[in-house]
């Protein structure tokens, strides 16, 4: 697994605590950002920003991470809520403008141009535009233009940052006649024992051979039976990922079976026995 980059120094404590917790869950589950993207629906680039502390993850992304890692979603969402409040407050605070010192004020006064002699009658008869130009209007207009340009740039930058933080996975249009990708099915363990065999009531008692990377009801059935045996496979999501692979190997070792991480006939028999 790749090592994380240091979090930004300016990151406020609640957001830092949330980012550290998300990193811990990712590392414990031995998931890559691509696997996170496949399991949560949020892009790998978005997860890099969430884990790097440069963007606050949406609530739905935090819920999805808690589900696939088997973490306490209540505690994790509480951290997210505190971080979100602090994040919004930090973004809303205006930057403090440094006050000039007395020495700087004196230097500015010394640098002010000499107003010169009073206007002559000829200058008084000139047009208002000409008179204002003679009193330094080009300098004032240039300063005002720079201030306006700076304000416009800052507003555009803040808008880009806000759009980057609030982005959520966009709905992908599908061609006519093609079904849109739906969210992963949810499974519920209903552990029963019938005819001397344990069952979770998900795959109708099948003992189909499954291995790392498989998905579906057979995987969910195995996850329920592993949990019944006291070994956590993570969430009951029907995905044969790193946590489920570790649970299978632990069970095979305890049952005296070949530890190959694959659920074949003997491993199913031990699970259901």
mmCIF file of C-alpha atoms in Angstrom:
data_model
loop_
_atom_site.group_PDB
_atom_site.id
_atom_site.type_symbol
_atom_site.label_atom_id
_atom_site.label_comp_id
_atom_site.label_asym_id
_atom_site.label_seq_id
_atom_site.Cartn_x
_atom_site.Cartn_y
_atom_site.Cartn_z
ATOM 1 C CA UNK A 1 0.000 0.000 0.000
ATOM 2 C CA UNK A 2 1.291 3.518 -0.805
ATOM 3 C CA UNK A 3 2.194 5.884 1.985
ATOM 4 C CA UNK A 4 0.061 8.979 2.532
ATOM 5 C CA UNK A 5 1.369 12.470 1.920
ATOM 6 C CA UNK A 6 1.443 14.871 4.907
ATOM 7 C CA UNK A 7 -1.827 16.714 5.477
ATOM 8 C CA UNK A 8 -1.848 20.486 4.736
ATOM 9 C CA UNK A 9 -0.492 22.533 7.651
ATOM 10 C CA UNK A 10 -3.410 24.980 7.435
ATOM 11 C CA UNK A 11 -6.027 22.199 7.828
ATOM 12 C CA UNK A 12 -8.219 22.874 10.885
ATOM 13 C CA UNK A 13 -8.238 20.213 13.678
ATOM 14 C CA UNK A 14 -11.744 18.704 13.063
ATOM 15 C CA UNK A 15 -11.059 18.246 9.336
ATOM 16 C CA UNK A 16 -7.598 16.850 10.114
ATOM 17 C CA UNK A 17 -9.109 14.318 12.575
ATOM 18 C CA UNK A 18 -11.650 13.195 9.948
ATOM 19 C CA UNK A 19 -8.954 12.799 7.257
ATOM 20 C CA UNK A 20 -6.753 10.768 9.638
ATOM 21 C CA UNK A 21 -9.701 8.463 10.476
ATOM 22 C CA UNK A 22 -10.516 7.929 6.785
ATOM 23 C CA UNK A 23 -6.882 7.046 6.140
ATOM 24 C CA UNK A 24 -6.912 4.540 9.008
ATOM 25 C CA UNK A 25 -10.025 2.802 7.644
ATOM 26 C CA UNK A 26 -8.539 2.634 4.118
ATOM 27 C CA UNK A 27 -5.258 1.200 5.392
ATOM 28 C CA UNK A 28 -6.960 -1.323 7.689
ATOM 29 C CA UNK A 29 -9.136 -2.560 4.826
ATOM 30 C CA UNK A 30 -6.114 -2.658 2.488
ATOM 31 C CA UNK A 31 -8.038 -0.817 -0.218
ATOM 32 C CA UNK A 32 -6.605 1.237 -3.066
ATOM 33 C CA UNK A 33 -8.250 4.470 -4.197
ATOM 34 C CA UNK A 34 -9.434 2.646 -7.320
ATOM 35 C CA UNK A 35 -11.127 0.007 -5.171
ATOM 36 C CA UNK A 36 -12.684 2.785 -3.080
ATOM 37 C CA UNK A 37 -13.985 4.378 -6.280
ATOM 38 C CA UNK A 38 -15.491 1.066 -7.466
ATOM 39 C CA UNK A 39 -17.160 0.352 -4.129
ATOM 40 C CA UNK A 40 -18.441 3.858 -3.283
ATOM 41 C CA UNK A 41 -19.247 5.465 -6.641
ATOM 42 C CA UNK A 42 -16.872 8.392 -6.038
ATOM 43 C CA UNK A 43 -13.905 8.784 -8.377
ATOM 44 C CA UNK A 44 -10.354 7.856 -7.424
ATOM 45 C CA UNK A 45 -9.297 11.484 -7.899
ATOM 46 C CA UNK A 46 -12.018 12.592 -5.448
ATOM 47 C CA UNK A 47 -10.800 10.066 -2.852
ATOM 48 C CA UNK A 48 -7.248 11.368 -3.280
ATOM 49 C CA UNK A 49 -8.515 14.850 -2.359
ATOM 50 C CA UNK A 50 -10.599 13.557 0.568
ATOM 51 C CA UNK A 51 -7.700 11.528 2.017
ATOM 52 C CA UNK A 52 -5.209 14.318 1.293
ATOM 53 C CA UNK A 53 -7.211 16.897 3.271
ATOM 54 C CA UNK A 54 -7.645 19.264 0.313
ATOM 55 C CA UNK A 55 -11.388 18.679 -0.003
ATOM 56 C CA UNK A 56 -14.113 17.735 2.476
ATOM 57 C CA UNK A 57 -15.834 14.456 1.470
ATOM 58 C CA UNK A 58 -19.626 14.429 1.081
ATOM 59 C CA UNK A 59 -21.666 12.695 3.776
ATOM 60 C CA UNK A 60 -22.639 9.921 1.336
ATOM 61 C CA UNK A 61 -18.965 9.120 0.653
ATOM 62 C CA UNK A 62 -18.276 8.816 4.404
ATOM 63 C CA UNK A 63 -21.310 6.536 4.825
ATOM 64 C CA UNK A 64 -20.123 4.337 1.941
ATOM 65 C CA UNK A 65 -16.618 4.007 3.445
ATOM 66 C CA UNK A 66 -18.089 3.043 6.825
ATOM 67 C CA UNK A 67 -20.267 0.402 5.144
ATOM 68 C CA UNK A 68 -17.529 -1.310 3.160
ATOM 69 C CA UNK A 69 -15.036 -1.318 6.051
ATOM 70 C CA UNK A 70 -17.502 -2.311 8.783
ATOM 71 C CA UNK A 71 -16.742 0.877 10.779
ATOM 72 C CA UNK A 72 -19.104 2.599 13.237
ATOM 73 C CA UNK A 73 -21.028 4.912 10.904
ATOM 74 C CA UNK A 74 -22.564 6.941 13.764
ATOM 75 C CA UNK A 75 -19.178 7.976 15.150
ATOM 76 C CA UNK A 76 -17.731 8.592 11.671
ATOM 77 C CA UNK A 77 -20.680 10.771 10.598
ATOM 78 C CA UNK A 78 -20.422 12.750 13.838
ATOM 79 C CA UNK A 79 -16.780 13.513 12.980
ATOM 80 C CA UNK A 80 -17.867 14.542 9.482
ATOM 81 C CA UNK A 81 -20.564 16.892 10.806
ATOM 82 C CA UNK A 82 -18.113 18.665 13.126
ATOM 83 C CA UNK A 83 -15.525 18.899 10.344
ATOM 84 C CA UNK A 84 -18.139 20.282 7.916
ATOM 85 C CA UNK A 85 -19.181 23.041 10.352
ATOM 86 C CA UNK A 86 -15.556 23.977 10.993
ATOM 87 C CA UNK A 87 -14.752 23.776 7.267
ATOM 88 C CA UNK A 88 -17.590 26.160 6.310
ATOM 89 C CA UNK A 89 -16.678 28.585 9.105
ATOM 90 C CA UNK A 90 -13.017 28.568 8.070
ATOM 91 C CA UNK A 91 -13.952 29.263 4.428
ATOM 92 C CA UNK A 92 -16.277 32.131 5.471
ATOM 93 C CA UNK A 93 -13.704 33.993 7.606
ATOM 94 C CA UNK A 94 -12.317 37.049 5.738
ATOM 95 C CA UNK A 95 -8.588 37.397 5.530
ATOM 96 C CA UNK A 96 -7.277 39.840 8.125
ATOM 97 C CA UNK A 97 -5.818 43.010 6.608
ATOM 98 C CA UNK A 98 -2.557 44.119 8.302
ATOM 99 C CA UNK A 99 -2.688 47.639 9.688
ATOM 100 C CA UNK A 100 0.139 49.962 8.607
ATOM 101 C CA UNK A 101 2.586 50.974 11.278
ATOM 102 C CA UNK A 102 3.206 54.614 12.210
ATOM 103 C CA UNK A 103 6.536 54.487 10.362
ATOM 104 C CA UNK A 104 4.807 53.241 7.175
ATOM 105 C CA UNK A 105 2.170 55.983 7.481
ATOM 106 C CA UNK A 106 4.899 58.621 7.815
ATOM 107 C CA UNK A 107 6.717 57.178 4.774
ATOM 108 C CA UNK A 108 3.512 57.324 2.732
ATOM 109 C CA UNK A 109 2.962 60.949 3.736
ATOM 110 C CA UNK A 110 6.561 61.802 2.778
ATOM 111 C CA UNK A 111 6.068 60.140 -0.629
ATOM 112 C CA UNK A 112 2.871 62.074 -1.435
ATOM 113 C CA UNK A 113 3.475 64.434 -4.370
ATOM 114 C CA UNK A 114 3.611 68.149 -3.804
ATOM 115 C CA UNK A 115 0.215 69.615 -4.750
ATOM 116 C CA UNK A 116 2.020 72.526 -6.374
ATOM 117 C CA UNK A 117 0.870 76.124 -6.611
ATOM 118 C CA UNK A 118 -2.813 77.083 -6.656
ATOM 119 C CA UNK A 119 -4.504 76.739 -10.027
ATOM 120 C CA UNK A 120 -4.230 79.745 -12.303
ATOM 121 C CA UNK A 121 -7.347 81.378 -13.741
ATOM 122 C CA UNK A 122 -6.632 79.542 -16.987
ATOM 123 C CA UNK A 123 -6.717 76.173 -15.178
ATOM 124 C CA UNK A 124 -9.953 77.158 -13.465
ATOM 125 C CA UNK A 125 -11.563 77.772 -16.832
ATOM 126 C CA UNK A 126 -10.559 74.315 -18.110
ATOM 127 C CA UNK A 127 -13.084 71.526 -18.413
ATOM 128 C CA UNK A 128 -13.741 69.258 -15.323
ATOM 129 C CA UNK A 129 -12.113 66.275 -17.046
ATOM 130 C CA UNK A 130 -8.966 68.258 -17.757
ATOM 131 C CA UNK A 131 -8.815 69.556 -14.192
ATOM 132 C CA UNK A 132 -9.206 66.064 -12.691
ATOM 133 C CA UNK A 133 -6.542 64.675 -15.023
ATOM 134 C CA UNK A 134 -4.158 67.405 -13.821
ATOM 135 C CA UNK A 135 -4.764 66.275 -10.219
ATOM 136 C CA UNK A 136 -3.611 62.690 -10.701
ATOM 137 C CA UNK A 137 -6.755 61.002 -12.107
ATOM 138 C CA UNK A 138 -4.728 58.470 -14.172
ATOM 139 C CA UNK A 139 -3.050 57.220 -10.976
ATOM 140 C CA UNK A 140 -6.424 56.901 -9.185
ATOM 141 C CA UNK A 141 -8.008 55.117 -12.139
ATOM 142 C CA UNK A 142 -5.089 52.695 -12.381
ATOM 143 C CA UNK A 143 -5.319 51.898 -8.661
ATOM 144 C CA UNK A 144 -9.081 51.367 -8.890
ATOM 145 C CA UNK A 145 -8.621 49.086 -11.901
ATOM 146 C CA UNK A 146 -6.046 46.945 -10.078
ATOM 147 C CA UNK A 147 -8.335 46.654 -7.035
ATOM 148 C CA UNK A 148 -11.305 45.667 -9.204
ATOM 149 C CA UNK A 149 -9.245 43.102 -11.122
ATOM 150 C CA UNK A 150 -7.928 41.590 -7.893
ATOM 151 C CA UNK A 151 -11.436 41.352 -6.421
ATOM 152 C CA UNK A 152 -12.729 39.647 -9.592
ATOM 153 C CA UNK A 153 -9.850 37.151 -9.544
ATOM 154 C CA UNK A 154 -10.431 36.268 -5.870
ATOM 155 C CA UNK A 155 -14.167 35.804 -6.468
ATOM 156 C CA UNK A 156 -13.487 33.471 -9.409
ATOM 157 C CA UNK A 157 -10.931 31.506 -7.360
ATOM 158 C CA UNK A 158 -13.361 31.055 -4.458
ATOM 159 C CA UNK A 159 -16.060 29.902 -6.885
ATOM 160 C CA UNK A 160 -13.715 27.294 -8.418
ATOM 161 C CA UNK A 161 -12.725 26.023 -4.966
ATOM 162 C CA UNK A 162 -16.356 25.787 -3.864
ATOM 163 C CA UNK A 163 -17.325 23.883 -7.009
ATOM 164 C CA UNK A 164 -14.399 21.513 -6.470
ATOM 165 C CA UNK A 165 -15.447 20.822 -2.857
ATOM 166 C CA UNK A 166 -19.153 20.344 -3.517
ATOM 167 C CA UNK A 167 -18.788 18.111 -6.568
ATOM 168 C CA UNK A 168 -20.673 14.838 -6.394
ATOM 169 C CA UNK A 169 -20.634 11.943 -8.833
ATOM 170 C CA UNK A 170 -22.562 13.015 -11.902
ATOM 171 C CA UNK A 171 -25.280 10.856 -13.344
ATOM 172 C CA UNK A 172 -23.973 9.100 -16.434
ATOM 173 C CA UNK A 173 -26.360 9.060 -19.372
ATOM 174 C CA UNK A 174 -26.872 5.599 -20.814
ATOM 175 C CA UNK A 175 -27.794 4.792 -24.398
ATOM 176 C CA UNK A 176 -31.376 3.945 -25.230
ATOM 177 C CA UNK A 177 -32.199 0.352 -24.335
ATOM 178 C CA UNK A 178 -29.352 0.112 -21.791
ATOM 179 C CA UNK A 179 -30.128 -0.065 -18.084
ATOM 180 C CA UNK A 180 -28.403 2.488 -15.818
ATOM 181 C CA UNK A 181 -25.914 1.167 -13.263
ATOM 182 C CA UNK A 182 -27.708 0.643 -9.954
ATOM 183 C CA UNK A 183 -26.299 0.667 -6.444
ATOM 184 C CA UNK A 184 -24.957 -2.645 -5.049
ATOM 185 C CA UNK A 185 -27.689 -4.888 -3.599
ATOM 186 C CA UNK A 186 -27.993 -5.123 0.158
ATOM 187 C CA UNK A 187 -28.011 -8.456 1.951
ATOM 188 C CA UNK A 188 -29.452 -9.502 5.299
ATOM 189 C CA UNK A 189 -28.179 -12.484 7.269
ATOM 190 C CA UNK A 190 -30.953 -14.848 8.455
ATOM 191 C CA UNK A 191 -28.947 -17.555 10.159
ATOM 192 C CA UNK A 192 -30.850 -20.821 10.545
ATOM 193 C CA UNK A 193 -29.877 -24.463 11.013
ATOM 194 C CA UNK A 194 -31.732 -27.100 9.049
ATOM 195 C CA UNK A 195 -30.809 -30.755 8.504
ATOM 196 C CA UNK A 196 -27.573 -30.222 10.426
ATOM 197 C CA UNK A 197 -26.390 -27.394 8.125
ATOM 198 C CA UNK A 198 -26.080 -23.670 8.801
ATOM 199 C CA UNK A 199 -27.568 -21.300 6.264
ATOM 200 C CA UNK A 200 -27.869 -17.522 5.942
ATOM 201 C CA UNK A 201 -30.907 -17.723 3.630
ATOM 202 C CA UNK A 202 -29.247 -15.811 0.774
ATOM 203 C CA UNK A 203 -28.072 -18.295 -1.889
ATOM 204 C CA UNK A 204 -30.530 -21.168 -1.329
ATOM 205 C CA UNK A 205 -27.878 -23.389 0.247
ATOM 206 C CA UNK A 206 -25.519 -23.487 -2.765
ATOM 207 C CA UNK A 207 -21.860 -24.365 -2.195
ATOM 208 C CA UNK A 208 -20.529 -22.629 -5.300
ATOM 209 C CA UNK A 209 -16.753 -22.223 -5.429
ATOM 210 C CA UNK A 210 -15.808 -18.569 -4.949
ATOM 211 C CA UNK A 211 -12.513 -16.719 -4.711
ATOM 212 C CA UNK A 212 -11.025 -13.226 -4.422
ATOM 213 C CA UNK A 213 -12.724 -10.682 -6.696
ATOM 214 C CA UNK A 214 -16.060 -12.542 -6.975
ATOM 215 C CA UNK A 215 -19.337 -10.800 -6.147
ATOM 216 C CA UNK A 216 -22.949 -11.770 -5.562
ATOM 217 C CA UNK A 217 -25.206 -13.797 -3.289
ATOM 218 C CA UNK A 218 -22.733 -16.672 -2.816
ATOM 219 C CA UNK A 219 -20.154 -14.235 -1.409
ATOM 220 C CA UNK A 220 -22.763 -12.639 0.874
ATOM 221 C CA UNK A 221 -23.805 -16.122 2.141
ATOM 222 C CA UNK A 222 -20.165 -16.889 2.989
ATOM 223 C CA UNK A 223 -19.745 -13.512 4.728
ATOM 224 C CA UNK A 224 -22.758 -14.213 6.953
ATOM 225 C CA UNK A 225 -21.461 -17.682 7.866
ATOM 226 C CA UNK A 226 -17.980 -16.295 8.597
ATOM 227 C CA UNK A 227 -19.542 -13.734 10.930
ATOM 228 C CA UNK A 228 -21.526 -16.532 12.609
ATOM 229 C CA UNK A 229 -18.220 -18.328 13.176
ATOM 230 C CA UNK A 230 -16.896 -15.258 14.998
ATOM 231 C CA UNK A 231 -14.678 -13.920 12.180
ATOM 232 C CA UNK A 232 -15.520 -10.510 10.718
ATOM 233 C CA UNK A 233 -15.409 -10.283 6.894
ATOM 234 C CA UNK A 234 -16.170 -6.538 6.988
ATOM 235 C CA UNK A 235 -19.568 -5.578 5.610
ATOM 236 C CA UNK A 236 -22.132 -8.010 4.186
ATOM 237 C CA UNK A 237 -21.863 -6.510 0.699
ATOM 238 C CA UNK A 238 -21.390 -9.553 -1.536
ATOM 239 C CA UNK A 239 -17.865 -8.429 -2.535
ATOM 240 C CA UNK A 240 -14.944 -10.844 -2.041
ATOM 241 C CA UNK A 241 -12.406 -8.159 -1.128
ATOM 242 C CA UNK A 242 -9.352 -7.967 1.183
ATOM 243 C CA UNK A 243 -11.321 -8.210 4.435
ATOM 244 C CA UNK A 244 -13.305 -11.230 3.261
ATOM 245 C CA UNK A 245 -10.116 -12.873 1.961
ATOM 246 C CA UNK A 246 -8.462 -12.407 5.360
ATOM 247 C CA UNK A 247 -11.530 -13.845 7.132
ATOM 248 C CA UNK A 248 -11.580 -16.925 4.843
ATOM 249 C CA UNK A 249 -7.904 -17.621 5.465
ATOM 250 C CA UNK A 250 -8.372 -17.255 9.231
ATOM 251 C CA UNK A 251 -11.312 -19.667 9.156
ATOM 252 C CA UNK A 252 -9.412 -22.223 7.049
ATOM 253 C CA UNK A 253 -6.480 -22.062 9.449
ATOM 254 C CA UNK A 254 -8.742 -22.639 12.469
ATOM 255 C CA UNK A 255 -10.571 -25.495 10.737
ATOM 256 C CA UNK A 256 -7.325 -27.250 9.759
ATOM 257 C CA UNK A 257 -7.961 -26.781 6.048
ATOM 258 C CA UNK A 258 -5.596 -25.732 3.273
ATOM 259 C CA UNK A 259 -5.192 -21.961 3.669
ATOM 260 C CA UNK A 260 -5.626 -20.855 0.059
ATOM 261 C CA UNK A 261 -8.235 -18.109 0.519
ATOM 262 C CA UNK A 262 -10.670 -19.890 -1.811
ATOM 263 C CA UNK A 263 -14.031 -21.256 -0.672
ATOM 264 C CA UNK A 264 -14.361 -24.703 -2.193
ATOM 265 C CA UNK A 265 -16.438 -27.745 -1.177
ATOM 266 C CA UNK A 266 -14.434 -28.511 1.982
ATOM 267 C CA UNK A 267 -14.468 -24.916 3.218
ATOM 268 C CA UNK A 268 -18.237 -24.649 2.556
ATOM 269 C CA UNK A 269 -18.809 -27.911 4.426
ATOM 270 C CA UNK A 270 -16.856 -26.603 7.423
ATOM 271 C CA UNK A 271 -18.753 -23.275 7.324
ATOM 272 C CA UNK A 272 -22.138 -24.983 7.206
ATOM 273 C CA UNK A 273 -21.177 -27.688 9.728
#
